[in-house]
XYZ file of C-alpha atoms in Angstrom:
108
model
C 85.941 68.078 84.105
C 86.130 66.249 80.822
C 89.311 64.359 81.673
C 88.744 62.085 78.701
C 90.044 64.960 76.543
C 93.632 64.302 75.576
C 94.786 67.815 76.538
C 94.199 67.019 80.210
C 96.509 64.059 80.422
C 98.749 63.872 77.370
C 100.485 66.325 75.084
C 100.846 63.788 72.297
C 104.230 62.371 73.307
C 105.934 65.765 73.261
C 109.429 66.121 74.625
C 109.948 68.255 77.727
C 111.284 71.043 75.512
C 108.188 70.915 73.292
C 105.891 70.785 76.343
C 107.491 73.952 77.764
C 107.155 75.659 74.360
C 103.469 74.681 74.219
C 102.926 76.048 77.726
C 104.601 79.339 76.729
C 102.385 79.607 73.625
C 99.240 79.013 75.686
C 100.297 81.610 78.274
C 100.979 84.127 75.491
C 97.578 83.472 73.902
C 95.863 83.931 77.289
C 98.035 86.985 78.028
C 99.369 85.447 81.236
C 102.684 86.301 82.841
C 105.227 83.696 81.732
C 107.143 83.757 85.008
C 104.454 83.805 87.683
C 103.141 80.681 89.326
C 99.456 80.229 88.579
C 96.617 79.110 90.830
C 93.442 77.829 89.139
C 90.177 78.165 91.080
C 87.127 76.568 89.458
C 83.450 76.844 90.338
C 80.077 76.898 88.642
C 77.693 74.012 88.026
C 78.802 71.272 90.374
C 82.001 73.155 91.172
C 83.164 74.992 94.205
C 81.126 77.799 95.759
C 82.417 80.936 97.494
C 84.825 81.831 94.700
C 85.086 85.474 95.784
C 86.051 84.507 99.334
C 88.521 81.863 98.153
C 90.166 84.282 95.733
C 90.360 86.913 98.459
C 91.930 84.457 100.911
C 94.552 83.463 98.329
C 95.337 87.116 97.612
C 95.684 87.815 101.345
C 98.095 84.905 101.703
C 100.180 86.104 98.755
C 100.299 89.571 100.330
C 101.374 88.141 103.692
C 104.069 86.056 101.986
C 104.973 88.895 99.607
C 104.886 86.446 96.720
C 103.317 87.636 93.477
C 101.084 85.042 91.816
C 98.380 84.964 89.189
C 94.981 83.504 89.977
C 92.680 82.245 87.248
C 89.092 82.030 88.488
C 86.588 80.087 86.366
C 83.024 80.821 87.472
C 81.125 78.816 84.877
C 77.636 80.215 84.385
C 77.718 82.086 87.709
C 77.463 85.579 86.202
C 77.133 87.221 89.624
C 80.496 85.776 90.695
C 82.104 86.951 87.443
C 80.853 90.489 88.117
C 81.750 90.522 91.827
C 85.259 89.167 91.366
C 85.844 91.303 88.274
C 85.046 94.503 90.207
C 87.193 93.684 93.208
C 90.799 94.761 93.771
C 93.025 92.021 95.177
C 96.154 94.096 95.750
C 99.555 94.145 94.117
C 100.554 90.554 94.963
C 97.704 88.812 93.138
C 97.045 89.201 89.431
C 93.468 87.919 89.163
C 91.824 86.931 85.882
C 88.176 85.945 86.009
C 86.365 83.831 83.417
C 82.777 82.738 82.978
C 82.056 79.484 81.188
C 85.124 78.268 79.252
C 85.613 75.546 76.663
C 89.415 75.553 76.903
C 89.834 74.234 80.439
C 92.826 72.127 79.418
C 94.652 75.361 78.456
C 94.071 76.928 81.835
């Protein structure tokens, strides 16, 4: 990850109130639920493999715990994973959003 990008480590000296407002704006832009906890799973390139299985295991755990969460899955250039995960149903406890290659990782 390009951790040298300021968005990964600093919000420009924003106050806590401004940071929360920025987070809300980003979630609105990405059409994410404002109130759900979010799990980010990243693969592709040198990233993690088995994204479909990992996402499924998370969804199963959320179902067992009866805790609704949203999972953002970034597959990079792995188009097969994007298709496979995009077709799959993960049940009512996991709201899964799948992405291919992204250039806004610091927003996710």
